[in-house]
XYZ file of C-alpha atoms in Angstrom:
273
model
C -12.943 -20.101 -2.279
C -14.122 -19.658 1.342
C -12.501 -16.587 3.101
C -10.069 -16.835 5.567
C -10.503 -16.164 9.067
C -9.041 -12.691 10.445
C -6.913 -14.403 13.065
C -5.604 -13.660 16.442
C -3.189 -10.982 15.206
C -5.133 -8.867 13.158
C -7.751 -8.728 15.740
C -5.177 -7.805 18.250
C -4.151 -4.901 15.691
C -7.546 -3.661 15.437
C -7.754 -3.369 19.366
C -4.795 -1.345 19.559
C -5.540 0.787 16.414
C -9.062 1.242 15.785
C -9.718 3.331 19.126
C -7.332 6.336 18.173
C -8.615 6.042 14.831
C -12.042 6.398 15.934
C -10.846 9.380 18.145
C -8.880 11.195 15.732
C -11.158 10.796 12.283
C -15.049 10.614 11.652
C -16.013 8.268 8.892
C -17.932 8.641 5.721
C -17.480 5.445 4.369
C -19.692 3.986 1.305
C -19.355 0.912 -1.073
C -18.845 -1.663 1.420
C -21.419 -3.561 -0.488
C -18.848 -3.825 -3.596
C -16.117 -5.592 -1.160
C -16.447 -9.431 -2.241
C -18.139 -11.976 0.290
C -16.127 -14.636 -0.750
C -13.054 -15.301 -2.695
C -9.392 -14.054 -3.634
C -9.725 -10.130 -5.254
C -7.624 -7.027 -5.067
C -8.325 -3.479 -3.953
C -6.307 -0.683 -6.049
C -6.029 2.277 -3.929
C -4.663 5.986 -3.823
C -1.931 6.792 -1.224
C -1.569 10.486 -0.262
C -0.704 9.997 3.712
C 1.444 7.786 5.872
C -1.434 7.137 7.982
C -4.073 6.260 5.166
C -3.156 2.414 5.272
C -4.501 2.474 8.674
C -7.669 4.600 7.579
C -8.144 2.172 4.773
C -7.608 -0.693 6.606
C -10.338 0.343 9.343
C -12.853 0.518 6.450
C -12.004 -2.953 5.150
C -11.693 -4.584 8.624
C -15.380 -3.402 9.132
C -16.161 -5.334 6.195
C -15.213 -8.801 7.382
C -12.422 -9.109 4.664
C -9.133 -8.013 5.924
C -6.573 -6.723 3.604
C -2.911 -7.974 3.112
C -0.658 -5.249 2.303
C 2.683 -5.291 0.564
C 5.214 -3.443 2.543
C 8.480 -2.766 2.684
C 10.747 -5.972 3.457
C 12.629 -4.012 6.761
C 9.477 -3.582 8.308
C 9.425 -7.334 9.134
C 12.539 -7.377 11.202
C 11.465 -4.579 13.545
C 10.511 -6.110 17.071
C 7.003 -5.839 17.884
C 5.826 -4.448 14.741
C 7.542 -7.047 12.666
C 5.750 -9.725 14.544
C 2.955 -8.100 13.763
C 3.512 -7.673 10.004
C 4.058 -11.133 9.936
C 1.151 -12.118 12.044
C -1.382 -10.337 9.821
C 0.019 -11.893 6.619
C 1.228 -8.966 5.341
C 3.471 -9.647 2.179
C 7.647 -8.262 2.274
C 8.801 -6.154 -0.618
C 12.439 -6.815 -1.279
C 13.182 -3.600 -3.668
C 16.289 -3.761 -5.741
C 17.038 -7.577 -4.776
C 17.300 -11.064 -6.127
C 13.993 -11.249 -4.366
C 11.981 -8.548 -5.662
C 9.655 -10.425 -7.580
C 9.187 -12.780 -4.485
C 6.277 -10.138 -3.444
C 4.314 -10.689 -6.840
C 4.486 -14.604 -6.447
C 3.507 -14.400 -2.818
C 0.482 -11.694 -4.117
C -0.683 -14.305 -6.504
C -0.558 -17.164 -4.017
C -2.681 -15.129 -1.409
C -5.182 -14.235 -4.075
C -5.555 -17.833 -5.350
C -6.119 -18.906 -1.599
C -9.336 -16.601 -1.347
C -7.533 -13.257 0.466
C -7.520 -9.881 -0.515
C -4.294 -8.122 -1.380
C -4.366 -4.294 -0.961
C -2.068 -2.705 -3.565
C -1.035 1.006 -3.553
C -0.592 0.870 -7.632
C 1.462 4.452 -7.249
C 4.158 2.492 -5.425
C 4.576 5.514 -2.719
C 2.818 8.614 -1.607
C 1.630 10.827 -4.577
C 3.552 13.463 -5.634
C 0.759 15.310 -7.471
C 0.678 18.857 -5.783
C -2.934 18.877 -5.166
C -3.109 15.197 -3.769
C -4.546 13.477 -7.036
C -2.891 9.855 -8.086
C 0.286 9.484 -10.115
C 0.966 7.287 -12.694
C 1.034 3.692 -11.118
C 3.458 0.522 -11.557
C 2.131 -2.520 -13.265
C 1.961 -4.695 -10.140
C -1.820 -4.886 -9.518
C -2.451 -5.227 -13.141
C 0.103 -8.091 -13.650
C -1.358 -10.366 -10.505
C -5.032 -9.471 -11.944
C -4.225 -10.377 -15.219
C -2.533 -13.579 -13.938
C -5.231 -14.558 -11.557
C -8.436 -13.090 -13.247
C -9.616 -11.816 -9.813
C -11.873 -9.024 -9.048
C -9.900 -5.521 -8.727
C -11.715 -3.285 -6.864
C -11.000 0.542 -6.786
C -10.802 2.296 -3.763
C -10.556 6.186 -3.069
C -9.687 7.512 0.223
C -9.574 11.015 1.446
C -9.105 12.626 4.716
C -6.332 10.815 6.361
C -3.902 12.881 4.355
C -5.842 16.272 5.961
C -4.775 14.791 9.189
C -1.124 13.830 8.434
C -0.501 15.652 5.263
C 2.371 13.848 3.013
C 5.926 13.749 4.385
C 4.497 16.365 7.384
C 6.221 15.191 10.606
C 2.856 16.448 12.913
C -0.474 15.790 12.593
C -3.021 18.513 12.399
C -5.561 17.097 15.092
C -8.184 19.932 14.750
C -10.739 20.385 13.769
C -11.353 16.382 13.628
C -10.893 15.351 10.141
C -13.036 13.175 8.109
C -11.856 9.752 6.513
C -13.754 9.448 3.214
C -13.779 5.843 1.593
C -15.268 4.779 -1.223
C -14.799 1.258 -2.768
C -16.276 0.834 -6.620
C -17.467 -2.089 -8.444
C -14.906 -4.221 -10.057
C -12.840 -2.738 -13.007
C -13.384 -4.947 -15.984
C -10.535 -6.182 -17.379
C -11.555 -8.868 -19.514
C -10.447 -7.245 -22.863
C -7.059 -8.084 -21.445
C -7.352 -11.568 -20.438
C -5.803 -14.621 -22.165
C -3.124 -12.074 -24.177
C 0.371 -11.921 -24.361
C 1.564 -9.923 -21.046
C 3.653 -7.158 -22.768
C 4.353 -4.118 -21.300
C 2.297 -2.106 -23.351
C -0.701 -4.229 -22.365
C 0.502 -4.071 -18.729
C 0.203 -0.340 -18.919
C -3.087 -0.126 -20.657
C -4.639 -2.516 -17.827
C -3.019 -0.264 -15.206
C -4.261 2.782 -16.562
C -7.912 1.331 -16.792
C -7.405 0.582 -13.194
C -6.234 3.921 -11.905
C -8.809 5.688 -14.205
C -11.278 3.839 -11.855
C -9.567 5.124 -9.021
C -9.435 8.462 -10.020
C -13.393 8.541 -10.888
C -13.780 7.439 -7.514
C -11.717 10.200 -5.826
C -13.546 12.851 -7.783
C -16.863 11.842 -6.352
C -15.226 11.596 -3.124
C -13.435 15.297 -3.375
C -16.662 16.716 -5.532
C -14.024 17.950 -7.698
C -12.523 17.506 -11.537
C -8.814 15.709 -11.290
C -6.257 16.663 -14.118
C -6.406 15.379 -17.532
C -3.381 13.903 -17.392
C -1.816 12.366 -14.175
C 1.150 13.468 -12.555
C 4.066 11.314 -13.957
C 7.181 11.762 -11.359
C 9.449 9.959 -14.285
C 8.746 13.223 -16.342
C 9.312 15.598 -13.369
C 12.538 14.108 -13.060
C 13.620 14.794 -16.458
C 12.211 17.964 -16.273
C 14.107 18.599 -13.048
C 17.501 17.424 -14.561
C 16.950 19.484 -17.712
C 16.185 22.543 -15.072
C 19.360 21.740 -13.273
C 21.512 21.296 -16.388
C 20.201 24.543 -17.851
C 20.981 26.337 -14.733
C 24.404 24.857 -14.555
C 25.231 25.575 -18.159
C 23.935 29.199 -17.479
C 26.247 29.773 -14.436
C 29.066 28.364 -16.376
C 28.226 30.819 -19.124
C 27.934 33.967 -16.846
C 31.321 32.663 -15.144
C 32.742 32.491 -18.279
C 31.493 36.234 -19.450
C 32.695 37.291 -16.107
C 36.328 36.048 -16.784
C 36.167 37.146 -20.086
C 35.338 40.842 -18.852
C 38.104 40.871 -16.307
C 40.280 39.422 -18.955
C 39.670 42.482 -20.720
C 39.943 45.039 -18.099
C 43.436 43.528 -17.313
C 44.762 43.552 -20.804
C 43.331 47.282 -21.101
C 45.300 48.474 -18.310
C 48.106 46.696 -19.211
C 47.984 48.999 -22.725
C 47.085 52.175 -20.496
C 43.412 52.411 -21.628
C 42.074 51.326 -18.426
C 40.872 53.806 -15.465
């Protein structure tokens, strides 16, 4: 399958975005040889800054294989930004609607046309306190198993130092380095031609994220936690703590009410002071 031409809109976006990226970020890019020269494929990328899609797109644009991102559908309706999103072939994600599965169908179609679809398997910015990848959603694995296309794991670090997660202002000085490392394809062949159960998708997703995490360990020169941060577990734990605190407050209030009632009774009986 031949590669798709980059096209006017992607080149136009590059003209606008590349100069500030070059000024703001030094580059330490490795593994470009692992990006397939031809045919459709998926990249699975960790997500730790609102600007890392630009930093990562800069890396992959320079390989000659531009990524098609899955992005919130609302971005496609915002004037120039919407025109650029549509023109560059990004894929809208309609969350919590009857069109929610259309993004996956579009991703499959793009891969089968010979394009690259970039997935952030975590689905959002990592909430791991130290910036490591979280547990992931199964969308990338689902598309990969249905198309049997190569899945290229990619780790990135540095854009998050320029703009930390959920920060409103960038940290311009000292100048940061965008480190991007693409690895060889993840071997998912053991999952092919099997019933696509939730358990199978979960196992394939874990294999993809393990490859991304190993690359990030290499980029950072550190060891990742043994168990990935799980936002669902954290939400359940937060609810438990909130419930315990509420019960504790109610218990203290009940004890206080009881103590006040005892004092009133003692005073009424002439026993209080």
